[in-house]
Amino acid sequence: EPEVTQTPSHQVTQMGQEVILRCVPISNHLYFYWYRQILGQKVEFLVSFYNNEISEKSEIFDDQFSVERPDGSNFTLKIRSTKLEDSAMYFCASGPMGQGNQPQHFGDGTRLSIL
Amino acid sequence: RKEVEQDPGPFNVPEGATVAFNCTYSNSASQSFFWYRQDCRKEPKLLMSVYSSGNEDGRFTAQLNRASQYISLLIRDSKLSDSATYLCVVNINEGDKIIFGKGTRLHILP
């Protein structure tokens, strides 16, 4: 069964540094998403991406964050000038259609630790 | 009122018992509903979509009550492997943003 893959599984970064989290969505999917989950808290939507542009974003997704699909397979989340509160599990997800019609398939996440 | 609200539990249930979870949502315009399960420090995995007519998948039954704005999940003949956190997920409008509840923790006891 095809799956969403994320790298690295764990990223440790000094506060203030930039970090890039990488995702390879399922190949025939058209919609891509990033979520985060702070330890012990709920999963929070960050951003959705379709047709090479952001289709929706949450209030969490401020100017510190950006997403990119640099080629036909990768989907990246960049966090500039990381803060301690950015420490969380970051999940990438993809779907063949918009979420309103089809549930999403999640990668197994990148644990980001900001020191 | 929170957008998606769940009893956090934990529910400690003996193996073989039946357990039910409820979830309430605040936005009456919500379109799509799902139950996911999440194991400790793992990604959410889709358990089942929830349809207006109710739906069943093996030991799992999901119900939607639009009038009262709640969703339920029933697990029959519970197994040790059912131990997990169950997440209620709601699509608020026709866009791509989905809202997760905080989840209900379930522990199946041998």
Short mmCIF file of C-alpha atoms in Angstrom, two decimals:
data_model
loop_
_atom_site.label_atom_id
_atom_site.label_comp_id
_atom_site.label_asym_id
_atom_site.label_seq_id
_atom_site.Cartn_x
_atom_site.Cartn_y
_atom_site.Cartn_z
CA GLU A 1 0.00 0.00 0.00
CA PRO A 2 1.46 3.40 -0.95
CA GLU A 3 2.36 5.62 1.95
CA VAL A 4 3.45 9.13 2.82
CA THR A 5 7.09 9.25 3.90
CA GLN A 6 8.74 11.93 6.02
CA THR A 7 12.36 12.71 6.76
CA PRO A 8 14.07 13.06 9.10
CA SER A 9 12.26 11.11 11.80
CA HIS A 10 13.85 13.33 14.46
CA GLN A 11 15.39 16.77 14.02
CA VAL A 12 17.24 18.61 16.78
CA THR A 13 17.92 22.28 16.09
CA GLN A 14 19.22 25.27 18.01
CA MET A 15 16.73 28.06 18.66
CA GLY A 16 16.92 30.69 15.97
CA GLN A 17 18.07 28.29 13.28
CA GLU A 18 16.12 27.40 10.16
CA VAL A 19 14.80 23.90 9.67
CA ILE A 20 13.32 22.13 6.65
CA LEU A 21 11.06 19.13 7.08
CA ARG A 22 10.60 16.91 4.08
CA CYS A 23 7.73 14.81 2.86
CA VAL A 24 7.07 12.59 -0.12
CA PRO A 25 3.30 12.36 -0.60
CA ILE A 26 1.53 9.46 -2.26
CA SER A 27 2.29 9.78 -5.96
CA ASN A 28 -1.19 10.26 -7.45
CA HIS A 29 -2.41 12.59 -4.71
CA LEU A 30 -3.09 16.24 -5.48
CA TYR A 31 -3.62 17.78 -2.05
CA PHE A 32 -0.89 18.14 0.53
CA TYR A 33 -1.02 19.16 4.17
CA TRP A 34 1.09 19.87 7.21
CA TYR A 35 -0.10 19.39 10.79
CA ARG A 36 1.67 19.67 14.09
CA GLN A 37 1.08 18.05 17.46
CA ILE A 38 2.70 19.48 20.56
CA LEU A 39 3.35 16.75 23.12
CA GLY A 40 0.16 15.91 24.99
CA GLN A 41 -2.00 18.19 22.86
CA LYS A 42 -4.27 17.78 19.88
CA VAL A 43 -3.30 17.60 16.24
CA GLU A 44 -3.45 21.10 14.71
CA PHE A 45 -3.88 22.00 11.06
CA LEU A 46 -1.14 24.24 9.66
CA VAL A 47 -1.58 24.48 5.91
CA SER A 48 -3.03 22.86 2.81
CA PHE A 49 -1.47 23.04 -0.64
CA TYR A 50 -2.99 22.39 -4.04
CA ASN A 51 -1.98 23.22 -7.60
CA ASN A 52 1.31 24.71 -6.42
CA GLU A 53 -0.18 27.18 -4.02
CA ILE A 54 -1.48 27.40 -0.48
CA SER A 55 -5.23 26.75 -0.47
CA GLU A 56 -5.80 27.28 3.24
CA LYS A 57 -3.73 28.06 6.32
CA SER A 58 -4.32 28.41 10.02
CA GLU A 59 -3.43 31.27 12.33
CA ILE A 60 -0.44 29.21 13.47
CA PHE A 61 1.04 29.36 9.96
CA ASP A 62 2.56 32.84 10.16
CA ASP A 63 5.47 34.41 8.29
CA GLN A 64 7.86 32.09 10.07
CA PHE A 65 6.54 29.19 8.04
CA SER A 66 6.61 28.42 4.34
CA VAL A 67 5.88 25.43 2.16
CA GLU A 68 7.20 24.41 -1.19
CA ARG A 69 6.86 21.65 -3.72
CA PRO A 70 10.27 21.98 -5.38
CA ASP A 71 9.83 19.04 -7.74
CA GLY A 72 7.26 16.45 -8.66
CA SER A 73 7.65 14.38 -5.52
CA ASN A 74 8.74 16.39 -2.49
CA PHE A 75 6.69 18.68 -0.28
CA THR A 76 8.62 20.69 2.31
CA LEU A 77 7.86 22.76 5.37
CA LYS A 78 10.41 25.42 6.26
CA ILE A 79 10.48 27.07 9.66
CA ARG A 80 12.65 30.17 9.84
CA SER A 81 14.21 31.34 13.08
CA THR A 82 12.84 28.49 15.19
CA LYS A 83 11.48 29.10 18.67
CA LEU A 84 11.29 26.77 21.66
CA GLU A 85 7.53 26.51 21.22
CA ASP A 86 8.02 25.07 17.72
CA SER A 87 9.05 21.81 19.37
CA ALA A 88 6.41 19.32 18.28
CA MET A 89 5.64 16.38 16.05
CA TYR A 90 5.03 17.53 12.48
CA PHE A 91 2.86 15.36 10.27
CA CYS A 92 2.59 15.58 6.52
CA ALA A 93 -0.54 14.25 4.84
CA SER A 94 -1.80 13.89 1.30
CA GLY A 95 -5.13 13.17 -0.32
CA PRO A 96 -6.48 12.52 -3.80
CA MET A 97 -9.18 15.12 -3.36
CA GLY A 98 -9.92 17.98 -0.96
CA GLN A 99 -10.50 16.97 2.62
CA GLY A 100 -14.19 17.64 2.37
CA ASN A 101 -14.52 14.57 0.21
CA GLN A 102 -11.71 12.26 1.11
CA PRO A 103 -9.78 11.53 4.30
CA GLN A 104 -6.08 12.10 4.33
CA HIS A 105 -3.17 9.71 4.58
CA PHE A 106 -0.59 10.71 7.17
CA GLY A 107 3.15 10.19 7.24
CA ASP A 108 4.69 8.90 10.45
CA GLY A 109 5.93 12.34 11.40
CA THR A 110 9.08 14.28 12.18
CA ARG A 111 9.80 15.01 15.81
CA LEU A 112 11.28 18.50 16.00
CA SER A 113 13.17 19.42 19.13
CA ILE A 114 14.30 23.03 19.55
CA LEU A 115 17.08 23.57 22.08
CA ARG B 1 -17.87 25.96 23.02
CA LYS B 2 -14.86 24.18 21.53
CA GLU B 3 -15.00 23.36 17.83
CA VAL B 4 -14.64 19.64 18.45
CA GLU B 5 -14.99 18.28 21.95
CA GLN B 6 -14.32 14.82 23.30
CA ASP B 7 -14.21 13.20 26.72
CA PRO B 8 -10.46 12.73 27.26
CA GLY B 9 -10.90 9.56 29.29
CA PRO B 10 -9.10 7.36 29.93
CA PHE B 11 -11.65 4.64 29.46
CA ASN B 12 -10.42 1.44 31.13
CA VAL B 13 -12.45 -1.41 29.70
CA PRO B 14 -12.07 -5.19 30.09
CA GLU B 15 -11.34 -7.18 26.98
CA GLY B 16 -14.51 -8.30 25.23
CA ALA B 17 -16.62 -5.42 26.52
CA THR B 18 -18.42 -2.83 24.42
CA VAL B 19 -17.34 0.78 24.65
CA ALA B 20 -18.81 3.95 23.19
CA PHE B 21 -17.34 7.39 22.64
CA ASN B 22 -19.12 10.61 21.82
CA CYS B 23 -17.86 13.75 20.18
CA THR B 24 -19.64 17.08 19.81
CA TYR B 25 -18.94 19.77 17.25
CA SER B 26 -19.91 23.42 17.35
CA ASN B 27 -20.31 24.40 13.71
CA SER B 28 -23.63 23.30 12.25
CA ALA B 29 -22.22 23.81 8.74
CA SER B 30 -19.72 20.97 9.23
CA GLN B 31 -19.64 18.71 6.22
CA SER B 32 -17.53 15.64 6.80
CA PHE B 33 -16.77 13.56 9.84
CA PHE B 34 -14.20 10.92 10.62
CA TRP B 35 -12.83 8.78 13.40
CA TYR B 36 -9.06 8.30 13.52
CA ARG B 37 -7.02 6.30 15.97
CA GLN B 38 -3.61 7.34 17.19
CA ASP B 39 -1.19 5.09 18.99
CA CYS B 40 1.32 6.62 21.38
CA ARG B 41 3.77 8.86 19.48
CA LYS B 42 2.49 7.63 16.11
CA GLU B 43 0.61 9.28 13.29
CA PRO B 44 -3.19 9.42 13.15
CA LYS B 45 -4.70 6.63 11.08
CA LEU B 46 -8.15 6.70 9.57
CA LEU B 47 -10.50 4.32 11.31
CA MET B 48 -13.69 5.18 9.47
CA SER B 49 -15.66 7.96 7.86
CA VAL B 50 -19.00 8.81 9.44
CA TYR B 51 -22.05 9.01 7.19
CA SER B 52 -25.44 10.49 7.92
CA SER B 53 -27.08 7.09 7.73
CA GLY B 54 -24.59 5.57 10.14
CA ASN B 55 -22.07 2.98 9.10
CA GLU B 56 -20.49 -0.18 10.39
CA ASP B 57 -17.11 -1.78 9.77
CA GLY B 58 -16.70 -5.08 11.56
CA ARG B 59 -16.73 -4.41 15.30
CA PHE B 60 -16.92 -0.64 14.80
CA THR B 61 -20.09 1.39 14.33
CA ALA B 62 -20.21 5.14 13.74
CA GLN B 63 -23.27 7.35 14.03
CA LEU B 64 -23.90 10.99 13.17
CA ASN B 65 -26.62 13.10 14.74
CA ARG B 66 -26.71 16.42 12.89
CA ALA B 67 -29.58 17.83 14.95
CA SER B 68 -27.64 17.44 18.18
CA GLN B 69 -24.26 17.92 16.51
CA TYR B 70 -22.59 14.84 17.81
CA ILE B 71 -20.82 11.80 16.45
CA SER B 72 -20.42 8.48 18.19
CA LEU B 73 -18.17 5.48 17.87
CA LEU B 74 -19.10 2.07 19.24
CA ILE B 75 -16.54 -0.71 19.59
CA ARG B 76 -17.92 -4.19 20.23
CA ASP B 77 -15.98 -7.19 21.55
CA SER B 78 -13.01 -4.97 22.36
CA LYS B 79 -9.52 -6.37 21.93
CA LEU B 80 -6.20 -5.50 23.54
CA SER B 81 -5.09 -4.06 20.21
CA ASP B 82 -7.90 -1.50 20.38
CA SER B 83 -5.97 0.36 23.08
CA ALA B 84 -5.24 3.76 21.56
CA THR B 85 -6.43 7.34 21.48
CA TYR B 86 -9.50 7.86 19.32
CA LEU B 87 -9.68 11.17 17.51
CA CYS B 88 -12.88 12.79 16.32
CA VAL B 89 -12.22 14.80 13.16
CA VAL B 90 -14.54 17.32 11.51
CA ASN B 91 -14.32 19.22 8.25
CA ILE B 92 -15.84 22.59 9.05
CA ASN B 93 -16.63 23.80 5.55
CA GLU B 94 -15.95 22.71 2.01
CA GLY B 95 -12.32 23.73 2.29
CA ASP B 96 -9.36 21.63 3.24
CA LYS B 97 -9.08 22.51 6.90
CA ILE B 98 -10.03 19.76 9.30
CA ILE B 99 -10.34 20.10 13.05
CA PHE B 100 -9.18 17.39 15.41
CA GLY B 101 -10.59 16.75 18.82
CA LYS B 102 -8.11 16.17 21.61
CA GLY B 103 -8.95 12.50 21.59
CA THR B 104 -10.30 9.91 23.97
CA ARG B 105 -7.83 7.45 25.45
CA LEU B 106 -8.91 3.84 25.59
CA HIS B 107 -7.17 1.14 27.60
CA ILE B 108 -8.36 -2.42 27.09
CA LEU B 109 -7.57 -4.51 30.13
CA PRO B 110 -6.75 -8.24 29.86
#
